[in-house]
Amino acid sequence: MSGPDQRPAPARLSGRLYGVGVGPGDPELITLKAVRILRSAPVVAHFAKRGSAGNASATASPYLAPEQTVLRLEYPITTEAPPAGVSYAEVLHGFYDRAARLLAGHLDAGRDVAVLCEGDPLFFGSFMYLHDRLAACYPTEVVAGVTAVGAASAVVGKPLTRRDDEFRVLVGISDEDSLVEGLTGADAVVVMKLGRNLDKVRRAVERAGLLDHAWYVERATMAGERALPLANVESGSAPYFSLVMIPSRLTR
Amino acid sequence: MSGPDQRPAPARLSGRLYGVGVGPGDPELITLKAVRILRSAPVVAHFAKRGSAGNASATASPYLAPEQTVLRLEYPITTEAPPAGVSYAEVLHGFYDRAARLLAGHLDAGRDVAVLCEGDPLFFGSFMYLHDRLAACYPTEVVAGVTAVGAASAVVGKPLTRRDDEFRVLVGISDEDSLVEGLTGADAVVVMKLGRNLDKVRRAVERAGLLDHAWYVERATMAGERALPLANVESGSAPYFSLVMIPSRLTR
């Protein structure tokens, strides 16, 4: 593992690190600033799962030119179980260390590096693992992006929060009782990270008395977009780009 | 007050209503989709306080042409107290009714109307009062935008939420005990609608043991932007475009 103090001192004019939010998926929901930075950066990096182009890369591809260097940072593990004797956290930690070193090489050589981030870079984004490792050593700028939360509200077409609403973002990996508690105390809720937790999340929403107001939104603003009442969703696993949204209590 | 059922039936080809998020303030943090719609809509509407150009209008003005009709929807009350015998809610209700009728006239005549919205239209935005009145009667589309929350995270430069964080958005108008409770239960928090509640919010943050981790952000991405530890903010009132942000407990 490499910390900032173990890296050679950067050249006098190091490159600039950008975390660029590319928005929720529709390439038109990227900001002008993101496009400007993507077009001007000699090096563009993005995370991707093995066997996948990466959604952030697909969203940004219309704005990239052939002469730019594209670094594909491929997650080492695609299945749930890491190799025997190694924790998933350790594997990921090493992966992020190596990715940060790769980027640092370009930054040290004076090249700006733009990291593509689905949604917003600092809202549940993998960019923050690079930010943790590099922001103290290189000039760093984050370009905020439209999140999946905003995209889902627009697709469902209901105000998410209004007036004095308390809004919560919960994650599906929490246990069922915590989810019920979180759902009950809020005026508007989004539940992210559904995956294999979809059925548990639905049970929690039902126990909180909110099933009639809950929407399931999949791939908002992307090809294959779906939005339907959570009560009508088939049982099973939800894809990565999915969430549950319960709009403002004042709108239901 | 006018409900949809009291308005004359729309012409066969009515215009399309757009709620267009223009982002947090920096004109470059608008999306390509928002720019396309603003450029193509014959009528552009925006809310504004008396004596102010309106921030959404300022953000979008680089993208508007002289031949477009701009409707300034000016709030009837700028001071805190409404006229004697009239509640603030009643005054606002009538104002939104009139604004909706004005837009309906253009929509009935077949003209698309784009309503400029600071941040995201469905996240604490005034657009929703027009959406309430018009979305059932006219084809309506919302364009999600970058919120002040994303802008503030980028300005502070700390990850807002990561991994299994529970994130909450609270409003400063809540009472102090509710704020303490809301702050205590979350892993990352934003408090909006500070205004005259700034000192109360700071007391609540301190009681929740979070003052060392709390940031105050004013006019993020706009001229006059400020970001400083909440502990260092002068006592008094905060402007409209301000919030308190407590980044992920995993990042502090």
PDB file of N, CA and C in Angstrom, chain A residues 105-166:
ATOM      1  N   GLY A 105       1.269   9.050 -11.673  1.00  0.00           N
ATOM      2  CA  GLY A 105       2.311   9.081 -12.700  1.00  0.00           C
ATOM      3  C   GLY A 105       2.010  10.132 -13.760  1.00  0.00           C
ATOM      4  N   HIS A 106       0.781  10.182 -14.196  1.00  0.00           N
ATOM      5  CA  HIS A 106       0.387  11.191 -15.199  1.00  0.00           C
ATOM      6  C   HIS A 106       0.417  12.593 -14.597  1.00  0.00           C
ATOM      7  N   LEU A 107      -0.064  12.727 -13.370  1.00  0.00           N
ATOM      8  CA  LEU A 107      -0.090  14.048 -12.721  1.00  0.00           C
ATOM      9  C   LEU A 107       1.338  14.561 -12.521  1.00  0.00           C
ATOM     10  N   ASP A 108       2.230  13.661 -12.082  1.00  0.00           N
ATOM     11  CA  ASP A 108       3.628  14.057 -11.892  1.00  0.00           C
ATOM     12  C   ASP A 108       4.264  14.524 -13.203  1.00  0.00           C
ATOM     13  N   ALA A 109       3.813  13.933 -14.304  1.00  0.00           N
ATOM     14  CA  ALA A 109       4.348  14.304 -15.621  1.00  0.00           C
ATOM     15  C   ALA A 109       3.686  15.570 -16.157  1.00  0.00           C
ATOM     16  N   GLY A 110       2.825  16.174 -15.348  1.00  0.00           N
ATOM     17  CA  GLY A 110       2.244  17.451 -15.746  1.00  0.00           C
ATOM     18  C   GLY A 110       0.951  17.340 -16.539  1.00  0.00           C
ATOM     19  N   ARG A 111       0.412  16.119 -16.613  1.00  0.00           N
ATOM     20  CA  ARG A 111      -0.821  15.936 -17.388  1.00  0.00           C
ATOM     21  C   ARG A 111      -2.042  15.991 -16.475  1.00  0.00           C
ATOM     22  N   ASP A 112      -3.030  16.784 -16.869  1.00  0.00           N
ATOM     23  CA  ASP A 112      -4.296  16.795 -16.143  1.00  0.00           C
ATOM     24  C   ASP A 112      -4.993  15.446 -16.312  1.00  0.00           C
ATOM     25  N   VAL A 113      -5.636  14.994 -15.266  1.00  0.00           N
ATOM     26  CA  VAL A 113      -6.382  13.733 -15.307  1.00  0.00           C
ATOM     27  C   VAL A 113      -7.819  13.998 -14.889  1.00  0.00           C
ATOM     28  N   ALA A 114      -8.758  13.651 -15.756  1.00  0.00           N
ATOM     29  CA  ALA A 114     -10.178  13.776 -15.426  1.00  0.00           C
ATOM     30  C   ALA A 114     -10.745  12.392 -15.143  1.00  0.00           C
ATOM     31  N   VAL A 115     -11.282  12.206 -13.945  1.00  0.00           N
ATOM     32  CA  VAL A 115     -11.889  10.924 -13.593  1.00  0.00           C
ATOM     33  C   VAL A 115     -13.396  11.040 -13.784  1.00  0.00           C
ATOM     34  N   LEU A 116     -13.934  10.192 -14.635  1.00  0.00           N
ATOM     35  CA  LEU A 116     -15.376  10.188 -14.898  1.00  0.00           C
ATOM     36  C   LEU A 116     -16.118   9.560 -13.734  1.00  0.00           C
ATOM     37  N   CYS A 117     -17.183  10.198 -13.291  1.00  0.00           N
ATOM     38  CA  CYS A 117     -17.935   9.695 -12.146  1.00  0.00           C
ATOM     39  C   CYS A 117     -19.421   9.687 -12.483  1.00  0.00           C
ATOM     40  N   GLU A 118     -20.051   8.554 -12.343  1.00  0.00           N
ATOM     41  CA  GLU A 118     -21.510   8.511 -12.486  1.00  0.00           C
ATOM     42  C   GLU A 118     -22.133   9.427 -11.436  1.00  0.00           C
ATOM     43  N   GLY A 119     -23.165  10.138 -11.823  1.00  0.00           N
ATOM     44  CA  GLY A 119     -23.858  11.013 -10.873  1.00  0.00           C
ATOM     45  C   GLY A 119     -22.959  12.136 -10.412  1.00  0.00           C
ATOM     46  N   ASP A 120     -22.791  12.228  -9.091  1.00  0.00           N
ATOM     47  CA  ASP A 120     -21.957  13.260  -8.469  1.00  0.00           C
ATOM     48  C   ASP A 120     -20.755  12.590  -7.810  1.00  0.00           C
ATOM     49  N   PRO A 121     -19.542  13.133  -7.994  1.00  0.00           N
ATOM     50  CA  PRO A 121     -18.337  12.421  -7.523  1.00  0.00           C
ATOM     51  C   PRO A 121     -18.295  12.176  -6.018  1.00  0.00           C
ATOM     52  N   LEU A 122     -18.915  13.057  -5.232  1.00  0.00           N
ATOM     53  CA  LEU A 122     -18.777  12.955  -3.777  1.00  0.00           C
ATOM     54  C   LEU A 122     -20.020  12.372  -3.105  1.00  0.00           C
ATOM     55  N   PHE A 123     -20.949  11.891  -3.920  1.00  0.00           N
ATOM     56  CA  PHE A 123     -22.188  11.294  -3.403  1.00  0.00           C
ATOM     57  C   PHE A 123     -22.159   9.808  -3.738  1.00  0.00           C
ATOM     58  N   PHE A 124     -21.633   8.998  -2.818  1.00  0.00           N
ATOM     59  CA  PHE A 124     -21.530   7.553  -2.987  1.00  0.00           C
ATOM     60  C   PHE A 124     -20.710   7.157  -4.218  1.00  0.00           C
ATOM     61  N   GLY A 125     -19.713   7.943  -4.583  1.00  0.00           N
ATOM     62  CA  GLY A 125     -18.966   7.623  -5.795  1.00  0.00           C
ATOM     63  C   GLY A 125     -17.619   6.996  -5.498  1.00  0.00           C
ATOM     64  N   SER A 126     -17.142   6.146  -6.415  1.00  0.00           N
ATOM     65  CA  SER A 126     -15.828   5.512  -6.221  1.00  0.00           C
ATOM     66  C   SER A 126     -14.699   6.523  -6.342  1.00  0.00           C
ATOM     67  N   PHE A 127     -14.971   7.663  -6.982  1.00  0.00           N
ATOM     68  CA  PHE A 127     -13.921   8.683  -7.096  1.00  0.00           C
ATOM     69  C   PHE A 127     -13.319   9.023  -5.756  1.00  0.00           C
ATOM     70  N   MET A 128     -14.120   8.942  -4.701  1.00  0.00           N
ATOM     71  CA  MET A 128     -13.606   9.407  -3.402  1.00  0.00           C
ATOM     72  C   MET A 128     -12.423   8.576  -2.913  1.00  0.00           C
ATOM     73  N   TYR A 129     -12.284   7.340  -3.415  1.00  0.00           N
ATOM     74  CA  TYR A 129     -11.124   6.545  -3.015  1.00  0.00           C
ATOM     75  C   TYR A 129      -9.841   7.082  -3.663  1.00  0.00           C
ATOM     76  N   LEU A 130      -9.980   7.668  -4.823  1.00  0.00           N
ATOM     77  CA  LEU A 130      -8.840   8.355  -5.441  1.00  0.00           C
ATOM     78  C   LEU A 130      -8.619   9.712  -4.775  1.00  0.00           C
ATOM     79  N   HIS A 131      -9.706  10.380  -4.471  1.00  0.00           N
ATOM     80  CA  HIS A 131      -9.652  11.677  -3.785  1.00  0.00           C
ATOM     81  C   HIS A 131      -8.933  11.532  -2.443  1.00  0.00           C
ATOM     82  N   ASP A 132      -9.277  10.462  -1.690  1.00  0.00           N
ATOM     83  CA  ASP A 132      -8.614  10.194  -0.405  1.00  0.00           C
ATOM     84  C   ASP A 132      -7.096  10.130  -0.562  1.00  0.00           C
ATOM     85  N   ARG A 133      -6.663   9.523  -1.670  1.00  0.00           N
ATOM     86  CA  ARG A 133      -5.238   9.224  -1.843  1.00  0.00           C
ATOM     87  C   ARG A 133      -4.470  10.345  -2.531  1.00  0.00           C
ATOM     88  N   LEU A 134      -5.148  11.204  -3.285  1.00  0.00           N
ATOM     89  CA  LEU A 134      -4.436  12.152  -4.154  1.00  0.00           C
ATOM     90  C   LEU A 134      -4.716  13.622  -3.852  1.00  0.00           C
ATOM     91  N   ALA A 135      -5.850  13.935  -3.239  1.00  0.00           N
ATOM     92  CA  ALA A 135      -6.262  15.345  -3.153  1.00  0.00           C
ATOM     93  C   ALA A 135      -5.313  16.179  -2.311  1.00  0.00           C
ATOM     94  N   ALA A 136      -4.636  15.527  -1.359  1.00  0.00           N
ATOM     95  CA  ALA A 136      -3.716  16.295  -0.518  1.00  0.00           C
ATOM     96  C   ALA A 136      -2.408  16.603  -1.248  1.00  0.00           C
ATOM     97  N   CYS A 137      -2.143  15.896  -2.331  1.00  0.00           N
ATOM     98  CA  CYS A 137      -0.849  16.015  -3.012  1.00  0.00           C
ATOM     99  C   CYS A 137      -0.902  16.759  -4.335  1.00  0.00           C
ATOM    100  N   TYR A 138      -2.070  16.829  -4.945  1.00  0.00           N
ATOM    101  CA  TYR A 138      -2.195  17.450  -6.267  1.00  0.00           C
ATOM    102  C   TYR A 138      -3.353  18.442  -6.244  1.00  0.00           C
ATOM    103  N   PRO A 139      -3.243  19.501  -7.048  1.00  0.00           N
ATOM    104  CA  PRO A 139      -4.403  20.391  -7.162  1.00  0.00           C
ATOM    105  C   PRO A 139      -5.602  19.583  -7.658  1.00  0.00           C
ATOM    106  N   THR A 140      -6.683  19.676  -6.952  1.00  0.00           N
ATOM    107  CA  THR A 140      -7.833  18.802  -7.204  1.00  0.00           C
ATOM    108  C   THR A 140      -9.096  19.633  -7.282  1.00  0.00           C
ATOM    109  N   GLU A 141      -9.926  19.324  -8.247  1.00  0.00           N
ATOM    110  CA  GLU A 141     -11.206  20.031  -8.375  1.00  0.00           C
ATOM    111  C   GLU A 141     -12.313  19.031  -8.670  1.00  0.00           C
ATOM    112  N   VAL A 142     -13.424  19.197  -7.982  1.00  0.00           N
ATOM    113  CA  VAL A 142     -14.573  18.328  -8.193  1.00  0.00           C
ATOM    114  C   VAL A 142     -15.653  19.117  -8.932  1.00  0.00           C
ATOM    115  N   VAL A 143     -16.204  18.495  -9.964  1.00  0.00           N
ATOM    116  CA  VAL A 143     -17.308  19.101 -10.710  1.00  0.00           C
ATOM    117  C   VAL A 143     -18.577  18.331 -10.351  1.00  0.00           C
ATOM    118  N   ALA A 144     -19.466  19.002  -9.631  1.00  0.00           N
ATOM    119  CA  ALA A 144     -20.700  18.356  -9.183  1.00  0.00           C
ATOM    120  C   ALA A 144     -21.547  17.929 -10.377  1.00  0.00           C
ATOM    121  N   GLY A 145     -22.313  16.871 -10.196  1.00  0.00           N
ATOM    122  CA  GLY A 145     -23.156  16.363 -11.278  1.00  0.00           C
ATOM    123  C   GLY A 145     -24.571  16.089 -10.810  1.00  0.00           C
ATOM    124  N   VAL A 146     -25.457  15.896 -11.763  1.00  0.00           N
ATOM    125  CA  VAL A 146     -26.835  15.512 -11.452  1.00  0.00           C
ATOM    126  C   VAL A 146     -26.821  14.083 -10.912  1.00  0.00           C
ATOM    127  N   THR A 147     -27.489  13.848  -9.800  1.00  0.00           N
ATOM    128  CA  THR A 147     -27.477  12.517  -9.188  1.00  0.00           C
ATOM    129  C   THR A 147     -28.644  11.653  -9.688  1.00  0.00           C
ATOM    130  N   ALA A 148     -28.561  10.371  -9.369  1.00  0.00           N
ATOM    131  CA  ALA A 148     -29.659   9.446  -9.666  1.00  0.00           C
ATOM    132  C   ALA A 148     -30.926   9.861  -8.912  1.00  0.00           C
ATOM    133  N   VAL A 149     -30.757  10.545  -7.787  1.00  0.00           N
ATOM    134  CA  VAL A 149     -31.926  10.995  -7.008  1.00  0.00           C
ATOM    135  C   VAL A 149     -32.727  12.016  -7.820  1.00  0.00           C
ATOM    136  N   GLY A 150     -32.036  13.009  -8.369  1.00  0.00           N
ATOM    137  CA  GLY A 150     -32.710  14.006  -9.199  1.00  0.00           C
ATOM    138  C   GLY A 150     -33.308  13.374 -10.447  1.00  0.00           C
ATOM    139  N   ALA A 151     -32.563  12.456 -11.049  1.00  0.00           N
ATOM    140  CA  ALA A 151     -33.056  11.796 -12.260  1.00  0.00           C
ATOM    141  C   ALA A 151     -34.330  11.009 -11.959  1.00  0.00           C
ATOM    142  N   ALA A 152     -34.344  10.315 -10.837  1.00  0.00           N
ATOM    143  CA  ALA A 152     -35.512   9.502 -10.489  1.00  0.00           C
ATOM    144  C   ALA A 152     -36.726  10.388 -10.217  1.00  0.00           C
ATOM    145  N   SER A 153     -36.530  11.514  -9.532  1.00  0.00           N
ATOM    146  CA  SER A 153     -37.651  12.423  -9.282  1.00  0.00           C
ATOM    147  C   SER A 153     -38.240  12.896 -10.602  1.00  0.00           C
ATOM    148  N   ALA A 154     -37.362  13.257 -11.534  1.00  0.00           N
ATOM    149  CA  ALA A 154     -37.829  13.766 -12.827  1.00  0.00           C
ATOM    150  C   ALA A 154     -38.604  12.695 -13.580  1.00  0.00           C
ATOM    151  N   VAL A 155     -38.131  11.449 -13.512  1.00  0.00           N
ATOM    152  CA  VAL A 155     -38.793  10.366 -14.236  1.00  0.00           C
ATOM    153  C   VAL A 155     -40.155  10.060 -13.612  1.00  0.00           C
ATOM    154  N   VAL A 156     -40.207  10.012 -12.289  1.00  0.00           N
ATOM    155  CA  VAL A 156     -41.488   9.743 -11.622  1.00  0.00           C
ATOM    156  C   VAL A 156     -42.410  10.956 -11.765  1.00  0.00           C
ATOM    157  N   GLY A 157     -41.813  12.159 -11.822  1.00  0.00           N
ATOM    158  CA  GLY A 157     -42.623  13.360 -12.015  1.00  0.00           C
ATOM    159  C   GLY A 157     -43.383  13.791 -10.780  1.00  0.00           C
ATOM    160  N   LYS A 158     -42.788  13.560  -9.632  1.00  0.00           N
ATOM    161  CA  LYS A 158     -43.408  14.024  -8.380  1.00  0.00           C
ATOM    162  C   LYS A 158     -42.375  14.786  -7.571  1.00  0.00           C
ATOM    163  N   PRO A 159     -42.792  15.910  -6.954  1.00  0.00           N
ATOM    164  CA  PRO A 159     -41.842  16.640  -6.104  1.00  0.00           C
ATOM    165  C   PRO A 159     -41.278  15.739  -5.014  1.00  0.00           C
ATOM    166  N   LEU A 160     -39.959  15.738  -4.890  1.00  0.00           N
ATOM    167  CA  LEU A 160     -39.312  14.885  -3.897  1.00  0.00           C
ATOM    168  C   LEU A 160     -39.394  15.524  -2.517  1.00  0.00           C
ATOM    169  N   THR A 161     -39.008  16.780  -2.412  1.00  0.00           N
ATOM    170  CA  THR A 161     -39.018  17.463  -1.109  1.00  0.00           C
ATOM    171  C   THR A 161     -39.601  18.857  -1.277  1.00  0.00           C
ATOM    172  N   ARG A 162     -40.342  19.312  -0.266  1.00  0.00           N
ATOM    173  CA  ARG A 162     -40.932  20.649  -0.295  1.00  0.00           C
ATOM    174  C   ARG A 162     -41.075  21.166   1.122  1.00  0.00           C
ATOM    175  N   ARG A 163     -41.043  22.506   1.205  1.00  0.00           N
ATOM    176  CA  ARG A 163     -41.239  23.221   2.469  1.00  0.00           C
ATOM    177  C   ARG A 163     -40.308  22.725   3.579  1.00  0.00           C
ATOM    178  N   ASP A 164     -40.879  22.141   4.645  1.00  0.00           N
ATOM    179  CA  ASP A 164     -40.036  21.764   5.784  1.00  0.00           C
ATOM    180  C   ASP A 164     -39.768  20.268   5.832  1.00  0.00           C
ATOM    181  N   ASP A 165     -39.824  19.598   4.691  1.00  0.00           N
ATOM    182  CA  ASP A 165     -39.575  18.162   4.661  1.00  0.00           C
ATOM    183  C   ASP A 165     -38.194  17.802   5.185  1.00  0.00           C
ATOM    184  N   GLU A 166     -38.127  16.706   5.946  1.00  0.00           N
ATOM    185  CA  GLU A 166     -36.842  16.065   6.201  1.00  0.00           C
ATOM    186  C   GLU A 166     -36.681  14.934   5.198  1.00  0.00           C
TER     187      GLU A 166
END
